PDB file of C-alpha atoms and ligand atoms in Angstrom:
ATOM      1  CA  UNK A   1      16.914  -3.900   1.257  1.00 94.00           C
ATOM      2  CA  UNK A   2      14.705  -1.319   2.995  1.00 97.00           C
ATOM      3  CA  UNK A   3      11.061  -1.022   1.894  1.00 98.00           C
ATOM      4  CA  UNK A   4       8.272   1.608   2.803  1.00 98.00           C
ATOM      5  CA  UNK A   5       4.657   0.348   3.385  1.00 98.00           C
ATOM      6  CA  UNK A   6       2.330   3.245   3.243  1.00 98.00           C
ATOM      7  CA  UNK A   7      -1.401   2.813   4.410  1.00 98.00           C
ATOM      8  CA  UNK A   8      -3.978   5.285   3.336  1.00 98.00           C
ATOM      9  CA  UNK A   9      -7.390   6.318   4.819  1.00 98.00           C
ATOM     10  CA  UNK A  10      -9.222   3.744   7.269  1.00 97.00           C
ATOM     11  CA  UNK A  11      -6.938   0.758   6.787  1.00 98.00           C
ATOM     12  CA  UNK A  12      -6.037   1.731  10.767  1.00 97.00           C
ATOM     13  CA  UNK A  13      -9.279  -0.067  10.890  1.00 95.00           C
ATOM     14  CA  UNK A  14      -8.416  -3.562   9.157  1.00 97.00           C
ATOM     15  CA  UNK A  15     -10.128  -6.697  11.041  1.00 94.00           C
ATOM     16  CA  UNK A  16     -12.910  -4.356  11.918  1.00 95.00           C
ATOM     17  CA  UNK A  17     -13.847  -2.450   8.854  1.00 96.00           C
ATOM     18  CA  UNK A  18     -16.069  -4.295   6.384  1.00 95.00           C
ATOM     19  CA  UNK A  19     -14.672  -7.538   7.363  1.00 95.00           C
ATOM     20  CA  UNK A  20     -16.146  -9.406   4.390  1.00 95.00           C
ATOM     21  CA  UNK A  21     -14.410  -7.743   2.202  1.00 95.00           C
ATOM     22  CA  UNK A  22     -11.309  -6.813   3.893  1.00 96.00           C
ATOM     23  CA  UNK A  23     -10.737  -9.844   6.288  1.00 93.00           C
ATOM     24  CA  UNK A  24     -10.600 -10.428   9.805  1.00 94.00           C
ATOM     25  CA  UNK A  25      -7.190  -9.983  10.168  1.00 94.00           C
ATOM     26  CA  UNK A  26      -5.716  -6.764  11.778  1.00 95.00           C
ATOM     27  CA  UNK A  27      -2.762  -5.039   9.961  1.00 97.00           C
ATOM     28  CA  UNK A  28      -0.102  -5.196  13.122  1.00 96.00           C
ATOM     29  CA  UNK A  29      -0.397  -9.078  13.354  1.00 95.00           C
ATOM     30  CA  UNK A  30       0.148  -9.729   9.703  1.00 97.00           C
ATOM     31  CA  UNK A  31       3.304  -7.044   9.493  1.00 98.00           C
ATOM     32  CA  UNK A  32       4.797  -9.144  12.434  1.00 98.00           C
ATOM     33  CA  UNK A  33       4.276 -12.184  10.024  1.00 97.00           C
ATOM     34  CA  UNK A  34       5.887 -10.346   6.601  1.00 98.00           C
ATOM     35  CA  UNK A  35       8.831  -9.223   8.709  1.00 98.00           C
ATOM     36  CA  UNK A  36       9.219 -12.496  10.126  1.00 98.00           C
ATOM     37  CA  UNK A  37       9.177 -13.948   6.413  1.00 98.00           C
ATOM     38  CA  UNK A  38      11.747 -11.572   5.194  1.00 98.00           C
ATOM     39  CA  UNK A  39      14.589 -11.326   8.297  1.00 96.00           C
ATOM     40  CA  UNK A  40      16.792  -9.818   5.746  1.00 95.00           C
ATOM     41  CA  UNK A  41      14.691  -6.836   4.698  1.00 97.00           C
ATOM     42  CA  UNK A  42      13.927  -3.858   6.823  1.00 98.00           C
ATOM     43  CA  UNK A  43       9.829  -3.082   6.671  1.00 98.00           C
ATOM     44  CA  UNK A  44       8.811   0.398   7.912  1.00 98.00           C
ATOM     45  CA  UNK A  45       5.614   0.871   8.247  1.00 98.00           C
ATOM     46  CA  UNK A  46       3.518   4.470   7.960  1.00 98.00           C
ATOM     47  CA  UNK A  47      -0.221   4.904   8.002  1.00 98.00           C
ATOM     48  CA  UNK A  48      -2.154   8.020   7.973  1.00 98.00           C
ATOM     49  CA  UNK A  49      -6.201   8.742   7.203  1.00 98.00           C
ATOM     50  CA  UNK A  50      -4.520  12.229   5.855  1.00 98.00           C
ATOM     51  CA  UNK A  51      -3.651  12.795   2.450  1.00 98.00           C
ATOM     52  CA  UNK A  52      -1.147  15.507   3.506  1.00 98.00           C
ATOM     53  CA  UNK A  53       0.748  13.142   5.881  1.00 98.00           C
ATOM     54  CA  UNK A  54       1.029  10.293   2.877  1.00 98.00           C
ATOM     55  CA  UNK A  55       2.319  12.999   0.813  1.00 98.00           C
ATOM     56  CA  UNK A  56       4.763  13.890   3.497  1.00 98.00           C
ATOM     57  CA  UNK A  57       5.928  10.610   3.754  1.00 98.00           C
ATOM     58  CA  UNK A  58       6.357   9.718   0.232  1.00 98.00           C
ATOM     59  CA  UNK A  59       8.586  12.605   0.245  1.00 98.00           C
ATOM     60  CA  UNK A  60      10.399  11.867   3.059  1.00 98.00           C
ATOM     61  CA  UNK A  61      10.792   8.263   2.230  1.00 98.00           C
ATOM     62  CA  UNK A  62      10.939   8.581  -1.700  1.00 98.00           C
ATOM     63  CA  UNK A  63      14.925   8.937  -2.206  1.00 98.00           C
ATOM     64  CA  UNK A  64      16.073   6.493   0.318  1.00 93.00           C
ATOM     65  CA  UNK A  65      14.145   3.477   0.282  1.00 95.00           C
ATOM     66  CA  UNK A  66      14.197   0.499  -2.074  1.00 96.00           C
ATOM     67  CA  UNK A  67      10.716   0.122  -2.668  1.00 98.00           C
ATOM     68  CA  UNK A  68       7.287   1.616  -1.399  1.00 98.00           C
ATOM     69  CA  UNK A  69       4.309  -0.237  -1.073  1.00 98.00           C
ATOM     70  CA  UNK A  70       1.539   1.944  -1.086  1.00 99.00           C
ATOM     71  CA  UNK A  71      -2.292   1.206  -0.734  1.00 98.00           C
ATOM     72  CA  UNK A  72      -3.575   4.917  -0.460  1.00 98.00           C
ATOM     73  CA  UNK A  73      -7.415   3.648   0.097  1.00 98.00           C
ATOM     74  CA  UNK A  74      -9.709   5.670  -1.352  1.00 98.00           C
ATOM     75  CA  UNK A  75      -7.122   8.369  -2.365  1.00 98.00           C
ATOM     76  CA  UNK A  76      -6.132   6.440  -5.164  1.00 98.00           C
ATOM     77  CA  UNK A  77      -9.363   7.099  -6.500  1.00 98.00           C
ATOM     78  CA  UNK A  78      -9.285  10.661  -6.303  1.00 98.00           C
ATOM     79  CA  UNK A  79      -5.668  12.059  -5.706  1.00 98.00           C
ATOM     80  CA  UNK A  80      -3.799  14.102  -8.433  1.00 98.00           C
ATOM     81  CA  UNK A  81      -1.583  15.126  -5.308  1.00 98.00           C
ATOM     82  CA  UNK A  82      -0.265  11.547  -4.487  1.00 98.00           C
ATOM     83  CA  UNK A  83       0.295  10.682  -8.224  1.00 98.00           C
ATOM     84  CA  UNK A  84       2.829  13.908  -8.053  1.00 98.00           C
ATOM     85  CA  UNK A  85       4.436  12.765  -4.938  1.00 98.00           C
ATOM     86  CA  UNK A  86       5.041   9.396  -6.553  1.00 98.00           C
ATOM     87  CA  UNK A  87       6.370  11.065  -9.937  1.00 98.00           C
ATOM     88  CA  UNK A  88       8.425  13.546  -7.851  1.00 98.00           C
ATOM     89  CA  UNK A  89      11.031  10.710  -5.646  1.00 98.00           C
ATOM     90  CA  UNK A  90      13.190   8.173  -7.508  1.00 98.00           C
ATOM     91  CA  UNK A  91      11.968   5.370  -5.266  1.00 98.00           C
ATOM     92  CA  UNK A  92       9.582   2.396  -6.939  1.00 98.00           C
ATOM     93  CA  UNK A  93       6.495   2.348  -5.983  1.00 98.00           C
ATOM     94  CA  UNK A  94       4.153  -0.496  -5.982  1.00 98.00           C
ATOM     95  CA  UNK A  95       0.151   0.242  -5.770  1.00 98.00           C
ATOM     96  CA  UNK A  96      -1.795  -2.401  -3.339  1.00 98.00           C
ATOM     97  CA  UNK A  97      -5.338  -3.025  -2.862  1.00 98.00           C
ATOM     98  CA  UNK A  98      -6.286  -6.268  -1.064  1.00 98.00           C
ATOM     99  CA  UNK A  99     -10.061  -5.961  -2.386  1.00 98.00           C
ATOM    100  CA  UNK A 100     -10.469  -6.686  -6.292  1.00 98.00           C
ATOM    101  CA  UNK A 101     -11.440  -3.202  -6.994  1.00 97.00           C
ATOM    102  CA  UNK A 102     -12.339  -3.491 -10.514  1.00 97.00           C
ATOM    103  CA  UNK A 103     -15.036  -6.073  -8.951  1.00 97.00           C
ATOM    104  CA  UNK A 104     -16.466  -3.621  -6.915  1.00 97.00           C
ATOM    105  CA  UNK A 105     -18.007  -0.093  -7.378  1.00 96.00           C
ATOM    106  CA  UNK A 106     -17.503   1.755 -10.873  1.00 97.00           C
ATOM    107  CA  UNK A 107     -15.975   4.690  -9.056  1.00 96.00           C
ATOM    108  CA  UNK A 108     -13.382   2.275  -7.431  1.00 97.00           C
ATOM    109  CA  UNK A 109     -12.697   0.854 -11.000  1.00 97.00           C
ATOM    110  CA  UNK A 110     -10.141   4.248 -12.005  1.00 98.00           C
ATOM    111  CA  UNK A 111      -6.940   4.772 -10.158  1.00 98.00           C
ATOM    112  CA  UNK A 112      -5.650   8.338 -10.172  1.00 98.00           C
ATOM    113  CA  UNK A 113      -2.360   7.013  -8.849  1.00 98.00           C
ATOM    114  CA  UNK A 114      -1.067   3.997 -11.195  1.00 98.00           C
ATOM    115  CA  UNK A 115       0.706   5.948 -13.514  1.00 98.00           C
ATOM    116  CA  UNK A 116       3.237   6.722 -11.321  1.00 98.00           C
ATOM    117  CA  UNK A 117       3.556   3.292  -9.710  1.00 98.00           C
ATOM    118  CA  UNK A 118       6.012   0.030 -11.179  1.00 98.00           C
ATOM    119  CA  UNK A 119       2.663  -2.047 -10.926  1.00 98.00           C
ATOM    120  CA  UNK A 120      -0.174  -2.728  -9.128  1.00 98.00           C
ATOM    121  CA  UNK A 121      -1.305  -5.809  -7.122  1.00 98.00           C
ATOM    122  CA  UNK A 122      -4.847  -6.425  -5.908  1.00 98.00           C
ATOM    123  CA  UNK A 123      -7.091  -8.675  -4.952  1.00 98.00           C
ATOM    124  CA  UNK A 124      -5.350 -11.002  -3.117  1.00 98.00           C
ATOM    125  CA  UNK A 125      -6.105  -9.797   0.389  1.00 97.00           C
ATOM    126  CA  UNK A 126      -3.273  -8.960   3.040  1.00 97.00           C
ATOM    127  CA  UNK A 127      -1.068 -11.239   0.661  1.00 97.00           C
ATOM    128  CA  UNK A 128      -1.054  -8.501  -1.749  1.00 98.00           C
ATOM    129  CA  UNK A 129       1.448  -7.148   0.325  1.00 98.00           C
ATOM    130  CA  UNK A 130       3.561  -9.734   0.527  1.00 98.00           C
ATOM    131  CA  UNK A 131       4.042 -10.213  -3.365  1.00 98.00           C
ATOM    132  CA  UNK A 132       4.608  -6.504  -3.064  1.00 98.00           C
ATOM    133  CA  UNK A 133       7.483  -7.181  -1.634  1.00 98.00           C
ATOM    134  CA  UNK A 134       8.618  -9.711  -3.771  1.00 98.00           C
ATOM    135  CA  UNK A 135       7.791  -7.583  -6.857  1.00 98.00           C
ATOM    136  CA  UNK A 136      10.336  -5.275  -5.609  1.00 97.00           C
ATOM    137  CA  UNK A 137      13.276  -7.742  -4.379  1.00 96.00           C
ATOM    138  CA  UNK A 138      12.857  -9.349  -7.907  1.00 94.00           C
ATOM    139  CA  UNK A 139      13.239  -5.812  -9.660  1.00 89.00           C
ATOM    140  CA  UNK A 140      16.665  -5.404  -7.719  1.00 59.00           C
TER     141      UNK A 140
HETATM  142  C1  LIG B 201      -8.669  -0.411  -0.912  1.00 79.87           C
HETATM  143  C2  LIG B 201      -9.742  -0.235  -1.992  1.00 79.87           C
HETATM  144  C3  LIG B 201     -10.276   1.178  -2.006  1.00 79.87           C
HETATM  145  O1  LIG B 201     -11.275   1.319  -2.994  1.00 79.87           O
HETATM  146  C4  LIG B 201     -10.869   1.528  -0.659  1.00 79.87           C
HETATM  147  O2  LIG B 201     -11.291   2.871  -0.644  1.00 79.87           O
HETATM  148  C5  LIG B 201      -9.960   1.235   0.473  1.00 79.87           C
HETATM  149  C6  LIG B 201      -9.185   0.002   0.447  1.00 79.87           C
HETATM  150  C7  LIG B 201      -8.204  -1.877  -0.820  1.00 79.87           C
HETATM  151  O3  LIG B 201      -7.173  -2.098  -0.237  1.00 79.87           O
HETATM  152  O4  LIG B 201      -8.894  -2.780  -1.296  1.00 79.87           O
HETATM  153  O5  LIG B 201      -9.909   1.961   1.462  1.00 79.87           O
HETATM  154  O6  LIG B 201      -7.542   0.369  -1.253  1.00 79.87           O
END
């Protein structure tokens, strides 16, 4: 099993950025943790603040993998071009947010992405990640 975690715009930034709503937790330590929990699935990890580069990855990535996990950020607000990349590979992908976005700002409340995605988990912090992953190993 060999999943893709893609991270959009400013999640380089986790621990720092807006810590009350996005933790205090940087992204590196809790990837060392999820790999740890799952020895017998590869996790690559990809993050970019460009929506080019995420594109270029989902490509890349989309016919090969098992699963992606994808929390585009604020692109998944706004990006026709990423819901095309998704609809354009064969690989699964599952949306992630770890801030209950329909909680927060209206314009947060629409993703332009979900239609092309299996699901979508938010809300649940870094964790969402983790049941992102098992989403996908119970799909297989
Ligand atoms: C986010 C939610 C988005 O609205 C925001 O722009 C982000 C992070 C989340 O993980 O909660 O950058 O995707």
């Amino acid at each position: 099993m060999r999943i893709q975690i893609i991270n959009g715009p400013n999640l380089n930034l986790l621990g720092i950025r807006e810590p009350e709503i996005y933790g205090k937790k940087g992204f590196d330590d809790y990837l060392h943790r999820l790999r740890d929990l799952y020895p017998n699935c590869r996790i690559d990890y990809f993050q970019s603040n460009s929506e080019g580069a995420i594109i270029d990855k989902i490509q890349e990535v989309g016919f090969d993998r098992d699963g992606i996990i994808l929390n585009a950020g604020a692109y998944a607000h706004t990006s026709i071009a990423i819901l095309d990349a998704i609809r354009s590979i064969s690989t699964p992908v599952v949306e992630v947010h770890i801030s209950n976005v329909p909680r927060r700002e209206e314009f947060r409340h629409h993703s332009m992405i979900s239609t092309g995605c299996i699901g979508i988990i938010l809300g649940f912090g870094l964790d969402s990640y983790r049941l992102a992953v098992e989403a996908l190993l119970n799909i297989k």
